[in-house]
């Protein structure tokens, strides 16, 4: 059995295969996922697993240099956004480098998520609870 937090083999493999600058999307249960991108569907029921729970595990396994969000996330779901922002600040401290957060329109976000290495679908129901994590390097 693996020693680290992440137990899902499909998600573990997707993270292990990320190259510098490649994206991994973590999304709510409503984001459309293109046919050409790998879908890692973790959703069990509404809210399970949650966006933040999933993000915490993914961030524990991934070097992140940039994050893309829909600008609507900040205004439509401010409480969840604040919890997300706190995690990103901690991530930057742990990595010893800033993590750039890029805001785009939701339409642009959907198009960019289709370019990700994989899309991880959670059971989250909070609007715009979606991020694209751009892989950094560990050296």
PDB file of C-alpha atoms in Angstrom:
ATOM      1  CA  UNK A   1       0.000   0.000   0.000  1.00  0.00           C
ATOM      2  CA  UNK A   2       1.185   3.531  -0.771  1.00  0.00           C
ATOM      3  CA  UNK A   3       2.607   5.534   2.081  1.00  0.00           C
ATOM      4  CA  UNK A   4       1.468   8.972   0.909  1.00  0.00           C
ATOM      5  CA  UNK A   5      -2.063  10.400   1.119  1.00  0.00           C
ATOM      6  CA  UNK A   6      -3.149   9.737  -2.450  1.00  0.00           C
ATOM      7  CA  UNK A   7      -4.568   6.234  -2.900  1.00  0.00           C
ATOM      8  CA  UNK A   8      -6.478   6.533  -6.197  1.00  0.00           C
ATOM      9  CA  UNK A   9      -4.270   4.801  -8.800  1.00  0.00           C
ATOM     10  CA  UNK A  10      -5.616   6.708 -11.810  1.00  0.00           C
ATOM     11  CA  UNK A  11      -5.079  10.090 -10.151  1.00  0.00           C
ATOM     12  CA  UNK A  12      -1.677   9.064  -8.810  1.00  0.00           C
ATOM     13  CA  UNK A  13      -0.596   8.030 -12.305  1.00  0.00           C
ATOM     14  CA  UNK A  14      -1.840  11.267 -13.851  1.00  0.00           C
ATOM     15  CA  UNK A  15       0.111  13.351 -11.342  1.00  0.00           C
ATOM     16  CA  UNK A  16       3.248  11.233 -11.786  1.00  0.00           C
ATOM     17  CA  UNK A  17       3.084  11.729 -15.557  1.00  0.00           C
ATOM     18  CA  UNK A  18       2.813  15.549 -15.458  1.00  0.00           C
ATOM     19  CA  UNK A  19       5.644  17.398 -17.148  1.00  0.00           C
ATOM     20  CA  UNK A  20       6.678  20.977 -16.480  1.00  0.00           C
ATOM     21  CA  UNK A  21       3.874  23.348 -17.431  1.00  0.00           C
ATOM     22  CA  UNK A  22       1.260  20.663 -18.046  1.00  0.00           C
ATOM     23  CA  UNK A  23      -2.134  21.129 -16.442  1.00  0.00           C
ATOM     24  CA  UNK A  24      -4.309  19.051 -14.163  1.00  0.00           C
ATOM     25  CA  UNK A  25      -7.864  20.309 -13.665  1.00  0.00           C
ATOM     26  CA  UNK A  26      -9.775  19.747 -10.424  1.00  0.00           C
ATOM     27  CA  UNK A  27     -13.433  20.606 -10.947  1.00  0.00           C
ATOM     28  CA  UNK A  28     -16.931  20.604  -9.533  1.00  0.00           C
ATOM     29  CA  UNK A  29     -19.515  18.080 -10.706  1.00  0.00           C
ATOM     30  CA  UNK A  30     -20.935  20.431 -13.352  1.00  0.00           C
ATOM     31  CA  UNK A  31     -17.909  21.367 -15.457  1.00  0.00           C
ATOM     32  CA  UNK A  32     -18.151  19.915 -18.959  1.00  0.00           C
ATOM     33  CA  UNK A  33     -15.243  17.581 -19.694  1.00  0.00           C
ATOM     34  CA  UNK A  34     -14.081  17.195 -23.280  1.00  0.00           C
ATOM     35  CA  UNK A  35     -13.873  13.813 -24.964  1.00  0.00           C
ATOM     36  CA  UNK A  36     -10.151  14.154 -25.700  1.00  0.00           C
ATOM     37  CA  UNK A  37      -8.974  14.627 -22.095  1.00  0.00           C
ATOM     38  CA  UNK A  38      -8.556  11.885 -19.491  1.00  0.00           C
ATOM     39  CA  UNK A  39     -11.458  11.938 -17.019  1.00  0.00           C
ATOM     40  CA  UNK A  40     -10.773  10.899 -13.444  1.00  0.00           C
ATOM     41  CA  UNK A  41     -14.255  10.801 -11.974  1.00  0.00           C
ATOM     42  CA  UNK A  42     -14.174  10.741  -8.179  1.00  0.00           C
ATOM     43  CA  UNK A  43     -17.751  12.022  -7.702  1.00  0.00           C
ATOM     44  CA  UNK A  44     -19.837   9.692  -5.541  1.00  0.00           C
ATOM     45  CA  UNK A  45     -22.786  11.904  -4.677  1.00  0.00           C
ATOM     46  CA  UNK A  46     -23.473  15.628  -4.252  1.00  0.00           C
ATOM     47  CA  UNK A  47     -20.624  17.086  -2.214  1.00  0.00           C
ATOM     48  CA  UNK A  48     -18.569  13.886  -1.966  1.00  0.00           C
ATOM     49  CA  UNK A  49     -15.693  14.211  -2.351  1.00  0.00           C
ATOM     50  CA  UNK A  50     -15.553  17.946  -1.916  1.00  0.00           C
ATOM     51  CA  UNK A  51     -13.410  20.316  -3.950  1.00  0.00           C
ATOM     52  CA  UNK A  52     -11.149  21.324  -1.058  1.00  0.00           C
ATOM     53  CA  UNK A  53     -10.656  17.755   0.186  1.00  0.00           C
ATOM     54  CA  UNK A  54      -9.614  16.683  -3.286  1.00  0.00           C
ATOM     55  CA  UNK A  55      -7.447  19.752  -3.816  1.00  0.00           C
ATOM     56  CA  UNK A  56      -5.642  19.153  -0.505  1.00  0.00           C
ATOM     57  CA  UNK A  57      -4.635  15.649  -1.534  1.00  0.00           C
ATOM     58  CA  UNK A  58      -3.598  16.694  -5.050  1.00  0.00           C
ATOM     59  CA  UNK A  59      -1.523  19.595  -3.709  1.00  0.00           C
ATOM     60  CA  UNK A  60       0.246  17.260  -1.271  1.00  0.00           C
ATOM     61  CA  UNK A  61       1.579  15.313  -4.287  1.00  0.00           C
ATOM     62  CA  UNK A  62       2.187  18.063  -6.854  1.00  0.00           C
ATOM     63  CA  UNK A  63       4.630  20.908  -7.456  1.00  0.00           C
ATOM     64  CA  UNK A  64       2.511  23.806  -8.737  1.00  0.00           C
ATOM     65  CA  UNK A  65       3.855  26.965 -10.345  1.00  0.00           C
ATOM     66  CA  UNK A  66       0.626  28.456 -11.702  1.00  0.00           C
ATOM     67  CA  UNK A  67      -3.094  28.082 -11.133  1.00  0.00           C
ATOM     68  CA  UNK A  68      -5.837  29.136 -13.517  1.00  0.00           C
ATOM     69  CA  UNK A  69      -9.292  29.970 -12.171  1.00  0.00           C
ATOM     70  CA  UNK A  70     -12.442  31.488 -13.597  1.00  0.00           C
ATOM     71  CA  UNK A  71     -12.720  35.097 -12.405  1.00  0.00           C
ATOM     72  CA  UNK A  72     -16.353  34.346 -11.536  1.00  0.00           C
ATOM     73  CA  UNK A  73     -15.132  32.040  -8.733  1.00  0.00           C
ATOM     74  CA  UNK A  74     -14.064  35.021  -6.592  1.00  0.00           C
ATOM     75  CA  UNK A  75     -17.402  36.862  -6.793  1.00  0.00           C
ATOM     76  CA  UNK A  76     -19.947  34.045  -7.027  1.00  0.00           C
ATOM     77  CA  UNK A  77     -18.439  31.743  -4.383  1.00  0.00           C
ATOM     78  CA  UNK A  78     -16.388  34.051  -2.128  1.00  0.00           C
ATOM     79  CA  UNK A  79     -16.382  31.801   0.950  1.00  0.00           C
ATOM     80  CA  UNK A  80     -14.964  28.798  -0.911  1.00  0.00           C
ATOM     81  CA  UNK A  81     -12.586  31.061  -2.830  1.00  0.00           C
ATOM     82  CA  UNK A  82     -11.189  32.415   0.462  1.00  0.00           C
ATOM     83  CA  UNK A  83     -10.516  28.861   1.703  1.00  0.00           C
ATOM     84  CA  UNK A  84      -8.860  28.078  -1.626  1.00  0.00           C
ATOM     85  CA  UNK A  85      -6.693  31.239  -1.428  1.00  0.00           C
ATOM     86  CA  UNK A  86      -5.510  30.298   2.069  1.00  0.00           C
ATOM     87  CA  UNK A  87      -4.386  26.900   0.777  1.00  0.00           C
ATOM     88  CA  UNK A  88      -2.495  28.496  -2.094  1.00  0.00           C
ATOM     89  CA  UNK A  89      -0.680  30.817   0.321  1.00  0.00           C
ATOM     90  CA  UNK A  90       0.360  27.776   2.403  1.00  0.00           C
ATOM     91  CA  UNK A  91       1.441  25.947  -0.753  1.00  0.00           C
ATOM     92  CA  UNK A  92       3.664  28.872  -1.749  1.00  0.00           C
ATOM     93  CA  UNK A  93       5.243  28.860   1.717  1.00  0.00           C
ATOM     94  CA  UNK A  94       5.838  25.094   1.573  1.00  0.00           C
ATOM     95  CA  UNK A  95       7.345  25.279  -1.919  1.00  0.00           C
ATOM     96  CA  UNK A  96       9.421  28.350  -1.083  1.00  0.00           C
ATOM     97  CA  UNK A  97       8.204  30.097  -4.229  1.00  0.00           C
ATOM     98  CA  UNK A  98       5.132  32.115  -5.185  1.00  0.00           C
ATOM     99  CA  UNK A  99       2.284  30.420  -7.003  1.00  0.00           C
ATOM    100  CA  UNK A 100       0.886  32.600  -9.776  1.00  0.00           C
ATOM    101  CA  UNK A 101      -2.933  32.684  -9.924  1.00  0.00           C
ATOM    102  CA  UNK A 102      -4.334  33.641 -13.328  1.00  0.00           C
ATOM    103  CA  UNK A 103      -7.959  34.716 -13.702  1.00  0.00           C
ATOM    104  CA  UNK A 104      -9.790  34.079 -16.977  1.00  0.00           C
ATOM    105  CA  UNK A 105     -13.435  34.060 -18.053  1.00  0.00           C
ATOM    106  CA  UNK A 106     -15.362  30.872 -17.366  1.00  0.00           C
ATOM    107  CA  UNK A 107     -15.632  30.233 -21.112  1.00  0.00           C
ATOM    108  CA  UNK A 108     -11.864  30.538 -21.480  1.00  0.00           C
ATOM    109  CA  UNK A 109     -11.398  28.282 -18.432  1.00  0.00           C
ATOM    110  CA  UNK A 110     -13.529  25.544 -19.995  1.00  0.00           C
ATOM    111  CA  UNK A 111     -11.495  25.671 -23.200  1.00  0.00           C
ATOM    112  CA  UNK A 112      -8.199  25.542 -21.284  1.00  0.00           C
ATOM    113  CA  UNK A 113      -9.353  22.644 -19.098  1.00  0.00           C
ATOM    114  CA  UNK A 114      -9.731  20.555 -22.251  1.00  0.00           C
ATOM    115  CA  UNK A 115      -5.973  21.000 -22.782  1.00  0.00           C
ATOM    116  CA  UNK A 116      -5.171  19.490 -19.373  1.00  0.00           C
ATOM    117  CA  UNK A 117      -3.420  16.148 -19.017  1.00  0.00           C
ATOM    118  CA  UNK A 118      -6.448  15.026 -16.982  1.00  0.00           C
ATOM    119  CA  UNK A 119      -9.605  16.434 -15.395  1.00  0.00           C
ATOM    120  CA  UNK A 120     -10.501  15.324 -11.872  1.00  0.00           C
ATOM    121  CA  UNK A 121     -14.252  15.533 -11.273  1.00  0.00           C
ATOM    122  CA  UNK A 122     -15.357  15.904  -7.660  1.00  0.00           C
ATOM    123  CA  UNK A 123     -18.837  15.885  -6.156  1.00  0.00           C
ATOM    124  CA  UNK A 124     -18.577  19.610  -5.342  1.00  0.00           C
ATOM    125  CA  UNK A 125     -21.714  21.656  -6.014  1.00  0.00           C
ATOM    126  CA  UNK A 126     -20.369  25.141  -5.342  1.00  0.00           C
ATOM    127  CA  UNK A 127     -20.396  27.222  -8.545  1.00  0.00           C
ATOM    128  CA  UNK A 128     -17.016  27.808 -10.222  1.00  0.00           C
ATOM    129  CA  UNK A 129     -15.116  25.467  -7.869  1.00  0.00           C
ATOM    130  CA  UNK A 130     -12.651  24.669 -10.631  1.00  0.00           C
ATOM    131  CA  UNK A 131      -8.879  25.093 -10.953  1.00  0.00           C
ATOM    132  CA  UNK A 132      -6.204  24.183 -13.450  1.00  0.00           C
ATOM    133  CA  UNK A 133      -2.937  23.370 -11.697  1.00  0.00           C
ATOM    134  CA  UNK A 134       0.115  23.956 -13.884  1.00  0.00           C
ATOM    135  CA  UNK A 135       2.955  21.656 -12.898  1.00  0.00           C
ATOM    136  CA  UNK A 136       6.239  23.068 -11.723  1.00  0.00           C
ATOM    137  CA  UNK A 137       9.502  21.248 -11.137  1.00  0.00           C
ATOM    138  CA  UNK A 138      10.944  19.985  -7.869  1.00  0.00           C
ATOM    139  CA  UNK A 139      14.437  21.376  -8.506  1.00  0.00           C
TER     140      UNK A 139
END
